[in-house]
């Protein structure tokens, strides 16, 4: 086996520092498709980062799986040094890149574990293996999963159903099983978000959450899934943008030497890559300058900086800190050694013993293996998780030809699970609910007014879950208004909730027992079909 990497000692100081950066890029191929221009540079700038500055990695978002396969080839071709290619694919590659397998959120496995723990563990291994195999098939090599936070606060707006559960034992077991599955393939895995983001009510994408707990509580609860992940061989641990006054009264965890070095590196004994959460997030970006945040993160013990706001500025600032003595050369050396160990795991090439050519000189393009995507066993694993974690009661009566299908989502414009043929729309239409109402928080009409003027029997479908940048994890006022208005007028014929079990818990005490309901952790078309086909029976 020959590694496809140069000796990092041959790189300049600026290039070594650049290897510690992962920058954001659009998964789409063309500049006019960029959706987030503040974070996603155009092609010429991105190529400059990779080719001239020698930036070490890219995190991609957007596009289909097939587009990402081409994009990964393009990015690796531009790179001076082989790249980390990362993605937040906690729910499978299909969560971010259409065409691949899209799993339900991890909390669905926790629901299965309550009654069938061995089945849940098996499916977690399958989910990890499928995610890793599909990632590799399209050129990704760093899976930013699993989440090892314990979601012990139902009001958590950002972790929520992304966690593997609400108890440390279940989270530890399922996250470890996911890692075991992923380790069947040469990808990097990530336990996140240290020291634990589960007990917060603030989204760190928007502001800085505060964890009031003492060290003893963290050691007894939040730390344990991370210990389990480290024992299972997780490759990297991502920091959380959290304020924990009991550990550091000055800096959040991402910028805290006490937390990253003192706790994670020394107390927990982790010697893999410490990677920051995105430095563009509000918890960091709104409080520290872009360059100073990068320097503080390296001082704290981070090996890789995820999405610095100004990559060239971050490189210059860290180099200046080294040259002034603020950061030691040994500190950069230690991070580069960890980065190189990780890259050696994912970049290897068999070379004939008689060959005198260096593997670095004959680096092949990233392989495209689209036939490895959405394989039958992966799809079946996703179906099993959905079926075994869903809840149903009763049978939805056949509509009378004028009944209403009301669908409530947070944001219709950004909704990627609804279209004209989505089961949530098509199946009710086929069974007597032809009048479609699609509403979100931007809709001007009040539910009570619509129900008063159009008193139609209604199937109410709610898509509600915790998501980054959403700011809320629970029951939206819009959803509650629709529910109350329909129930008061006696027009509610059925209720379906996709996403948050906490929303279901809020509604069930108010739902008359004769009204059928369905629940799925998933929101994708597969989840819609499973729930509705179980509720809707032909007349």
Coordinates of C-alpha atoms in Angstrom, one line a residue:
X1 CA 0.0 0.0 0.0
X2 CA 1.3 3.4 -0.9
X3 CA -0.1 6.6 0.4
X4 CA -1.3 9.3 -2.0
X5 CA 0.1 12.1 0.2
X6 CA 3.2 14.3 0.1
X7 CA 5.2 14.7 3.2
X8 CA 3.6 17.6 5.1
X9 CA 7.1 18.7 6.2
X10 CA 7.6 19.8 2.6
X11 CA 4.7 22.2 2.9
X12 CA 5.2 25.9 3.9
X13 CA 3.8 27.1 7.2
X14 CA 0.8 28.7 5.4
X15 CA 0.1 25.5 3.5
X16 CA 0.3 23.4 6.7
X17 CA -2.2 25.8 8.3
X18 CA -4.4 25.6 5.2
X19 CA -4.5 21.9 5.6
X20 CA -6.3 22.5 8.9
X21 CA -9.2 24.2 7.1
X22 CA -12.4 22.8 5.7
X23 CA -14.3 25.3 3.5
X24 CA -17.9 25.3 2.4
X25 CA -18.8 24.8 -1.2
X26 CA -22.0 24.3 -3.2
X27 CA -22.6 20.8 -4.4
X28 CA -23.9 22.1 -7.7
X29 CA -21.5 22.3 -10.6
X30 CA -22.1 25.9 -11.8
X31 CA -21.7 29.3 -10.2
X32 CA -25.2 30.4 -11.1
X33 CA -26.6 27.5 -9.0
X34 CA -25.0 28.7 -5.8
X35 CA -27.7 29.1 -3.1
X36 CA -25.6 30.6 -0.2
X37 CA -23.1 33.1 -1.8
X38 CA -22.0 34.3 1.7
X39 CA -20.6 30.9 2.5
X40 CA -20.1 29.2 -0.9
X41 CA -17.4 30.7 -3.1
X42 CA -17.5 30.8 -6.8
X43 CA -15.4 28.4 -8.8
X44 CA -12.4 30.6 -9.4
X45 CA -12.2 31.5 -5.7
X46 CA -12.7 27.9 -4.6
X47 CA -10.0 26.7 -7.0
X48 CA -7.6 29.3 -5.6
X49 CA -8.3 28.0 -2.1
X50 CA -7.6 24.4 -3.1
X51 CA -4.8 24.9 -5.6
X52 CA -2.9 27.9 -4.5
X53 CA -3.5 28.0 -0.7
X54 CA -3.6 24.2 -0.3
X55 CA -6.8 24.2 1.8
X56 CA -7.3 20.7 3.3
X57 CA -10.9 20.0 2.8
X58 CA -14.4 20.9 1.5
X59 CA -17.8 20.4 3.0
X60 CA -20.5 20.2 0.3
X61 CA -24.3 20.9 0.4
X62 CA -26.8 20.9 -2.4
X63 CA -27.2 18.9 -5.7
X64 CA -28.0 15.3 -6.5
X65 CA -25.8 12.3 -5.6
X66 CA -24.8 12.1 -9.3
X67 CA -23.8 15.8 -9.3
X68 CA -21.7 15.3 -6.1
X69 CA -19.9 12.5 -7.8
X70 CA -18.8 14.8 -10.6
X71 CA -18.2 17.7 -8.1
X72 CA -15.9 15.5 -5.9
X73 CA -13.8 14.6 -9.0
X74 CA -13.6 18.3 -9.9
X75 CA -12.5 19.4 -6.4
X76 CA -9.9 16.7 -6.0
X77 CA -8.5 17.5 -9.4
X78 CA -8.1 21.2 -8.3
X79 CA -6.5 20.3 -5.0
X80 CA -2.8 20.6 -4.3
X81 CA -3.1 18.0 -1.6
X82 CA -5.9 15.3 -1.6
X83 CA -9.0 16.7 0.2
X84 CA -11.2 15.8 3.0
X85 CA -14.6 15.8 1.3
X86 CA -17.2 16.1 4.1
X87 CA -21.0 16.2 4.4
X88 CA -23.6 16.4 7.2
X89 CA -25.3 13.1 6.3
X90 CA -26.6 12.1 9.7
X91 CA -29.7 10.5 8.0
X92 CA -27.9 8.9 5.0
X93 CA -26.5 10.4 1.8
X94 CA -30.0 10.9 0.5
X95 CA -30.8 13.4 3.2
X96 CA -28.6 15.9 1.4
X97 CA -28.2 14.5 -2.1
X98 CA -31.2 13.2 -4.0
X99 CA -31.1 9.8 -5.5
X100 CA -29.2 8.1 -2.6
X101 CA -30.8 6.4 0.4
X102 CA -32.6 8.7 2.8
X103 CA -32.9 7.2 6.3
X104 CA -35.3 8.5 9.0
X105 CA -33.7 10.6 11.8
X106 CA -31.7 8.6 14.4
X107 CA -34.3 9.0 17.1
X108 CA -36.5 6.5 15.2
X109 CA -34.0 3.8 16.1
X110 CA -34.3 4.8 19.8
X111 CA -38.1 4.2 19.5
X112 CA -37.4 0.7 18.1
X113 CA -34.9 0.0 20.9
X114 CA -37.6 0.4 23.5
X115 CA -39.1 -2.9 22.5
X116 CA -36.6 -4.6 20.1
X117 CA -33.1 -3.5 21.2
X118 CA -31.3 -6.1 19.1
X119 CA -33.2 -5.1 16.0
X120 CA -32.4 -1.4 16.6
X121 CA -28.7 -2.2 17.0
X122 CA -28.7 -4.2 13.8
X123 CA -30.4 -1.5 11.9
X124 CA -28.0 1.2 13.3
X125 CA -25.1 -0.9 11.9
X126 CA -26.9 -1.1 8.5
X127 CA -27.5 2.6 8.5
X128 CA -23.8 3.3 9.2
X129 CA -22.6 0.9 6.6
X130 CA -25.0 2.2 3.9
X131 CA -24.1 5.8 4.7
X132 CA -20.4 5.1 4.4
X133 CA -20.7 3.0 1.2
X134 CA -22.9 5.5 -0.6
X135 CA -20.6 8.4 0.5
X136 CA -17.6 6.7 -1.0
X137 CA -19.5 5.9 -4.1
X138 CA -19.8 9.6 -4.9
X139 CA -16.4 10.7 -3.7
X140 CA -17.2 11.7 -0.1
X141 CA -14.7 10.5 2.6
X142 CA -15.7 12.2 5.8
X143 CA -19.1 11.4 7.3
X144 CA -20.1 14.1 9.8
X145 CA -22.0 11.6 11.9
X146 CA -23.1 10.2 14.3
X147 CA -24.6 12.6 16.7
X148 CA -23.7 11.4 20.2
X149 CA -25.7 14.1 22.1
X150 CA -28.3 12.9 24.5
X151 CA -31.5 14.7 23.7
X152 CA -32.7 15.0 27.3
X153 CA -34.5 18.3 26.7
X154 CA -37.6 17.9 24.5
X155 CA -37.5 21.7 23.8
X156 CA -34.1 21.4 22.2
X157 CA -34.5 23.2 18.8
X158 CA -31.4 21.9 17.0
X159 CA -30.6 18.3 18.2
X160 CA -34.0 16.9 18.9
X161 CA -34.8 13.9 16.6
X162 CA -31.2 14.1 15.2
X163 CA -30.1 12.3 18.4
X164 CA -30.1 8.6 18.9
X165 CA -32.4 9.0 21.9
X166 CA -33.0 10.5 25.3
X167 CA -30.9 8.2 27.5
X168 CA -27.2 7.8 27.6
X169 CA -27.3 4.0 27.4
X170 CA -29.4 4.0 24.2
X171 CA -27.4 6.8 22.6
X172 CA -24.1 5.1 23.4
X173 CA -25.2 1.8 22.0
X174 CA -26.8 3.1 18.8
X175 CA -24.1 5.6 18.0
X176 CA -21.5 3.0 18.5
X177 CA -23.3 0.6 16.2
X178 CA -23.5 3.3 13.5
X179 CA -19.7 3.8 13.8
X180 CA -19.1 0.0 13.6
X181 CA -21.1 -0.1 10.4
X182 CA -19.4 2.9 8.9
X183 CA -15.9 1.5 9.8
X184 CA -16.5 -1.4 7.3
X185 CA -15.5 1.2 4.7
X186 CA -12.5 3.6 4.5
X187 CA -14.3 6.8 5.6
X188 CA -13.9 9.1 8.6
X189 CA -16.7 9.2 11.2
X190 CA -17.5 12.0 13.6
X191 CA -19.0 12.1 17.1
X192 CA -20.7 15.3 17.8
X193 CA -21.1 17.8 19.5
X194 CA -18.7 17.7 22.5
X195 CA -19.2 18.1 25.4
X196 CA -22.9 17.5 24.7
X197 CA -25.6 19.7 23.0
X198 CA -28.6 17.7 24.1
X199 CA -29.8 19.8 27.0
X200 CA -30.2 23.2 25.4
X201 CA -33.1 25.4 24.4
X202 CA -31.1 27.6 22.1
X203 CA -29.9 26.9 18.5
X204 CA -26.2 27.6 18.3
X205 CA -26.6 28.4 14.7
X206 CA -28.4 31.5 15.9
X207 CA -27.0 32.2 19.3
X208 CA -24.8 30.8 22.1
X209 CA -26.5 28.3 24.4
X210 CA -25.6 28.1 28.0
X211 CA -25.2 24.7 29.8
X212 CA -25.5 25.4 33.6
X213 CA -24.4 21.9 34.7
X214 CA -21.4 21.1 36.9
X215 CA -18.5 18.9 35.7
X216 CA -19.8 16.0 37.7
X217 CA -23.1 16.0 35.8
X218 CA -21.3 16.2 32.4
X219 CA -19.0 13.3 33.4
X220 CA -22.0 11.2 34.5
X221 CA -24.2 11.8 31.5
X222 CA -23.0 13.9 28.5
X223 CA -19.5 12.5 28.3
X224 CA -20.4 8.8 28.3
X225 CA -21.6 8.5 24.7
X226 CA -18.4 10.3 23.6
X227 CA -16.3 7.8 25.6
X228 CA -18.2 5.0 23.9
X229 CA -17.6 6.5 20.5
X230 CA -13.9 6.9 21.2
X231 CA -13.7 3.3 22.4
X232 CA -15.4 2.2 19.1
X233 CA -12.7 4.0 17.1
X234 CA -14.4 7.2 16.0
X235 CA -12.0 9.2 13.8
X236 CA -13.0 12.7 14.9
X237 CA -15.0 14.6 17.5
X238 CA -16.7 17.8 16.7
X239 CA -16.9 20.6 19.2
X240 CA -20.1 22.3 20.3
X241 CA -20.6 26.1 20.3
X242 CA -21.8 26.1 24.0
X243 CA -21.0 28.2 27.0
X244 CA -20.3 26.0 30.1
X245 CA -19.4 28.3 32.9
X246 CA -18.5 25.4 35.2
X247 CA -15.6 24.6 32.9
X248 CA -14.8 27.9 31.3
X249 CA -16.3 31.3 32.3
X250 CA -14.7 33.0 29.3
X251 CA -14.9 31.0 26.2
X252 CA -17.4 28.6 24.6
X253 CA -16.3 25.0 24.2
X254 CA -15.1 25.4 20.6
X255 CA -12.6 28.1 21.8
X256 CA -11.8 26.7 25.2
X257 CA -8.4 25.0 26.0
X258 CA -9.9 23.7 29.2
X259 CA -12.7 21.8 27.3
X260 CA -11.0 20.7 24.1
X261 CA -7.5 20.0 25.4
X262 CA -8.2 19.5 29.2
X263 CA -11.3 17.4 28.9
X264 CA -11.5 15.8 25.4
X265 CA -7.9 15.3 24.7
X266 CA -6.5 14.6 28.2
X267 CA -9.4 13.5 30.4
X268 CA -11.1 11.4 27.7
X269 CA -7.9 10.3 26.1
X270 CA -9.0 11.1 22.5
X271 CA -6.1 11.3 20.0
X272 CA -8.0 11.6 16.8
X273 CA -9.1 14.8 15.0
X274 CA -10.8 17.5 17.0
X275 CA -12.9 19.5 14.5
X276 CA -14.9 22.6 15.2
X277 CA -18.5 23.0 14.4
X278 CA -19.0 25.6 11.6
X279 CA -17.2 28.8 12.6
X280 CA -19.8 30.8 10.6
X281 CA -22.5 29.9 13.1
X282 CA -24.0 32.7 15.1
X283 CA -22.8 31.5 18.4
X284 CA -19.2 32.2 17.3
X285 CA -19.5 34.6 14.3
X286 CA -21.6 37.1 16.2
X287 CA -19.2 37.3 19.2
X288 CA -15.6 36.9 17.9
X289 CA -13.9 38.3 14.8
X290 CA -13.5 35.8 12.0
X291 CA -9.7 35.7 12.3
X292 CA -9.5 35.8 16.1
X293 CA -12.0 32.9 16.3
X294 CA -9.8 30.8 14.1
X295 CA -6.7 31.5 16.2
X296 CA -8.6 30.8 19.5
X297 CA -9.9 27.5 18.1
X298 CA -6.3 26.3 17.3
X299 CA -5.1 27.6 20.7
X300 CA -7.9 25.6 22.3
X301 CA -6.8 22.4 20.7
X302 CA -8.8 22.1 17.4
X303 CA -7.0 20.3 14.6
X304 CA -9.5 21.2 11.8
X305 CA -11.5 24.4 11.5
X306 CA -14.9 23.9 9.8
X307 CA -16.2 26.7 7.6
X308 CA -14.1 29.7 8.7
X309 CA -15.8 32.8 7.6
X310 CA -12.7 34.1 5.8
X311 CA -10.4 31.2 4.9
X312 CA -7.4 33.3 3.6
X313 CA -7.7 35.6 6.7
X314 CA -7.8 32.6 9.0
X315 CA -4.6 31.2 7.5
X316 CA -2.8 34.5 7.8
X317 CA -4.0 35.1 11.3
X318 CA -2.9 31.6 12.5
X319 CA 0.5 32.0 10.7
X320 CA 1.0 35.4 12.4
X321 CA 0.2 33.8 15.8
X322 CA 2.8 31.1 15.1
X323 CA 5.4 33.7 14.0
X324 CA 4.7 35.8 17.1
X325 CA 5.0 32.9 19.5
X326 CA 1.3 33.0 20.5
X327 CA 0.9 29.5 19.0
X328 CA 3.9 27.1 19.0
X329 CA 5.2 25.3 15.9
X330 CA 4.7 22.1 17.9
X331 CA 1.0 22.8 18.2
X332 CA 0.6 23.0 14.4
X333 CA 2.9 19.9 14.0
X334 CA 0.6 17.9 16.3
X335 CA -2.5 18.8 14.3
X336 CA -0.8 18.0 11.0
X337 CA 0.2 14.6 12.2
X338 CA -3.4 13.8 13.1
X339 CA -4.7 15.2 9.8
X340 CA -2.1 13.1 7.9
X341 CA -3.0 9.9 9.8
X342 CA -6.7 10.5 8.9
X343 CA -5.8 11.2 5.2
X344 CA -3.6 8.1 5.0
X345 CA -6.7 6.1 6.1
X346 CA -8.8 7.4 3.2
X347 CA -6.1 7.9 0.5
X348 CA -4.2 4.7 -0.3
X349 CA -3.3 3.1 -3.6
X350 CA -1.9 -0.3 -4.4
X351 CA 1.2 0.1 -6.5
X352 CA 3.2 -2.7 -8.2
X353 CA 6.3 -3.4 -6.3
X354 CA 8.5 -3.0 -9.4
X355 CA 7.1 0.4 -10.1
X356 CA 9.3 3.4 -9.5
X357 CA 6.5 5.9 -9.9
X358 CA 5.2 7.6 -6.7
X359 CA 1.5 7.0 -6.0
X360 CA 1.1 10.7 -5.6
X361 CA 2.1 11.1 -9.3
X362 CA -0.5 8.6 -10.5
X363 CA -3.4 9.6 -8.3
X364 CA -6.6 8.5 -10.1
X365 CA -9.8 10.6 -10.2
X366 CA -12.3 9.8 -7.5
X367 CA -14.3 6.8 -8.6
X368 CA -17.9 7.2 -9.5
X369 CA -20.0 4.2 -8.6
X370 CA -23.6 5.2 -9.0
X371 CA -24.7 1.6 -9.0
X372 CA -23.7 1.5 -5.3
X373 CA -26.5 4.0 -4.5
X374 CA -30.0 3.2 -3.3
X375 CA -29.3 -0.5 -3.3
X376 CA -32.2 -2.8 -2.4
X377 CA -30.8 -3.7 1.1
X378 CA -30.2 0.0 1.9
X379 CA -33.8 0.9 0.9
X380 CA -35.2 -2.0 2.9
X381 CA -33.2 -1.0 6.0
X382 CA -34.8 2.5 5.7
X383 CA -38.2 1.0 5.3
X384 CA -37.8 -1.3 8.3
X385 CA -36.8 1.7 10.5
X386 CA -39.8 3.7 9.3
X387 CA -42.2 0.8 9.7
X388 CA -41.0 -0.3 13.1
X389 CA -40.9 3.2 14.6
X390 CA -44.2 4.5 13.2
X391 CA -47.5 4.8 15.2
X392 CA -51.1 4.4 14.0
X393 CA -54.6 4.4 15.4
X394 CA -57.8 3.7 13.6
X395 CA -58.7 4.0 9.9
X396 CA -59.2 7.2 8.0
X397 CA -62.7 7.3 6.5
X398 CA -63.1 7.7 2.7
X399 CA -63.5 11.3 1.7
X400 CA -66.8 12.4 0.2
X401 CA -65.4 14.1 -2.9
X402 CA -65.2 17.5 -1.4
X403 CA -63.0 16.8 1.7
X404 CA -59.9 18.8 2.4
X405 CA -56.2 17.8 2.7
X406 CA -54.5 20.5 4.8
X407 CA -50.7 20.2 5.0
X408 CA -48.8 22.4 7.3
X409 CA -45.0 22.9 7.0
X410 CA -42.6 25.4 8.3
X411 CA -41.4 26.7 4.9
X412 CA -42.9 25.6 1.6
X413 CA -40.1 27.3 -0.4
X414 CA -37.4 25.2 1.2
X415 CA -39.4 22.0 1.4
X416 CA -37.7 19.1 -0.4
X417 CA -40.1 16.3 0.5
X418 CA -43.3 17.6 -1.1
X419 CA -44.2 17.8 -4.8
X420 CA -47.2 17.1 -7.0
X421 CA -46.7 13.3 -6.7
X422 CA -45.6 13.1 -3.1
X423 CA -47.8 10.6 -1.2
X424 CA -49.0 13.2 1.3
X425 CA -50.6 14.9 -1.6
X426 CA -51.4 12.1 -4.1
X427 CA -52.8 9.4 -1.7
X428 CA -55.5 11.6 0.0
X429 CA -56.5 12.9 -3.4
X430 CA -57.1 9.3 -4.6
X431 CA -59.2 8.6 -1.5
X432 CA -61.7 11.4 -1.5
X433 CA -59.7 14.4 -0.2
X434 CA -59.2 16.4 -3.4
X435 CA -59.1 19.9 -2.0
X436 CA -55.5 20.7 -1.2
X437 CA -54.4 23.4 1.2
X438 CA -50.6 23.9 1.5
X439 CA -49.8 26.4 4.3
X440 CA -46.7 27.6 6.0
X441 CA -45.7 30.4 8.4
X442 CA -45.9 32.8 5.4
X443 CA -49.5 32.0 4.6
X444 CA -51.7 35.1 5.2
X445 CA -55.1 33.5 6.0
X446 CA -56.0 32.5 9.5
X447 CA -57.2 28.8 9.9
X448 CA -60.3 29.8 11.8
X449 CA -61.4 32.1 8.9
X450 CA -60.9 29.3 6.3
X451 CA -62.6 26.7 8.4
X452 CA -65.6 29.1 8.9
X453 CA -66.0 30.0 5.2
X454 CA -65.1 26.5 3.9
X455 CA -66.4 24.0 6.4
X456 CA -65.0 20.9 4.7
X457 CA -64.1 17.6 6.5
X458 CA -60.3 17.7 6.8
X459 CA -57.3 15.4 7.0
X460 CA -54.6 17.5 8.8
X461 CA -51.0 16.6 8.1
X462 CA -48.2 18.4 10.0
X463 CA -44.5 18.3 9.1
X464 CA -42.7 19.5 12.3
X465 CA -39.3 18.6 13.6
X466 CA -36.2 20.3 15.1
X467 CA -33.8 21.6 12.4
X468 CA -30.8 23.9 12.5
X469 CA -31.7 27.5 11.9
X470 CA -35.4 26.8 12.6
X471 CA -35.2 28.2 16.2
X472 CA -38.0 26.0 17.5
X473 CA -38.4 22.3 17.9
X474 CA -42.0 21.9 18.9
X475 CA -45.5 22.7 18.1
X476 CA -45.9 25.7 15.9
X477 CA -48.7 28.1 16.6
X478 CA -49.9 27.7 13.0
X479 CA -50.3 23.9 13.4
X480 CA -52.1 24.4 16.7
X481 CA -54.4 27.0 15.2
X482 CA -55.4 24.6 12.4
X483 CA -55.9 21.7 14.9
X484 CA -58.0 23.8 17.3
X485 CA -60.2 25.3 14.5
X486 CA -60.9 22.0 12.9
X487 CA -61.6 20.2 16.2
X488 CA -63.9 23.0 17.4
X489 CA -66.0 22.8 14.2
X490 CA -66.1 19.0 14.3
X491 CA -64.3 18.8 10.9
X492 CA -61.1 16.9 11.8
X493 CA -61.2 13.5 10.2
X494 CA -57.6 12.4 10.8
X495 CA -54.3 13.7 12.0
X496 CA -50.8 12.7 10.7
X497 CA -47.6 14.1 12.2
X498 CA -44.2 13.7 10.5
X499 CA -41.1 14.4 12.5
X500 CA -41.2 15.2 16.2
X501 CA -42.6 12.8 18.7
X502 CA -42.8 15.7 21.1
X503 CA -45.4 17.3 18.9
X504 CA -47.4 14.1 18.9
X505 CA -47.2 14.0 22.7
X506 CA -48.6 17.6 22.8
X507 CA -51.6 16.7 20.5
X508 CA -52.6 13.2 21.7
X509 CA -54.2 14.3 25.0
X510 CA -56.4 16.7 23.0
X511 CA -57.3 14.3 20.2
X512 CA -60.7 12.5 20.7
X513 CA -60.2 8.7 20.7
X514 CA -62.5 8.2 17.7
X515 CA -60.2 10.3 15.4
X516 CA -57.5 8.3 13.7
X517 CA -53.9 9.4 13.7
X518 CA -50.5 8.4 12.3
X519 CA -47.0 9.3 13.2
X520 CA -43.6 8.9 11.5
X521 CA -40.2 10.2 12.5
X522 CA -39.5 10.6 8.8
X523 CA -40.8 13.3 6.5
X524 CA -39.6 11.9 3.1
X525 CA -42.0 10.4 0.6
X526 CA -41.2 6.9 1.8
X527 CA -42.4 7.8 5.3
X528 CA -45.5 9.5 3.9
X529 CA -46.5 6.4 1.9
X530 CA -46.0 4.1 4.9
X531 CA -48.2 6.1 7.2
X532 CA -51.0 6.9 4.8
X533 CA -51.2 3.4 3.4
X534 CA -51.7 2.2 6.9
X535 CA -54.4 4.7 7.7
X536 CA -56.4 5.0 4.5
X537 CA -58.5 2.0 3.6
X538 CA -60.6 1.9 0.4
X539 CA -64.4 2.3 0.8

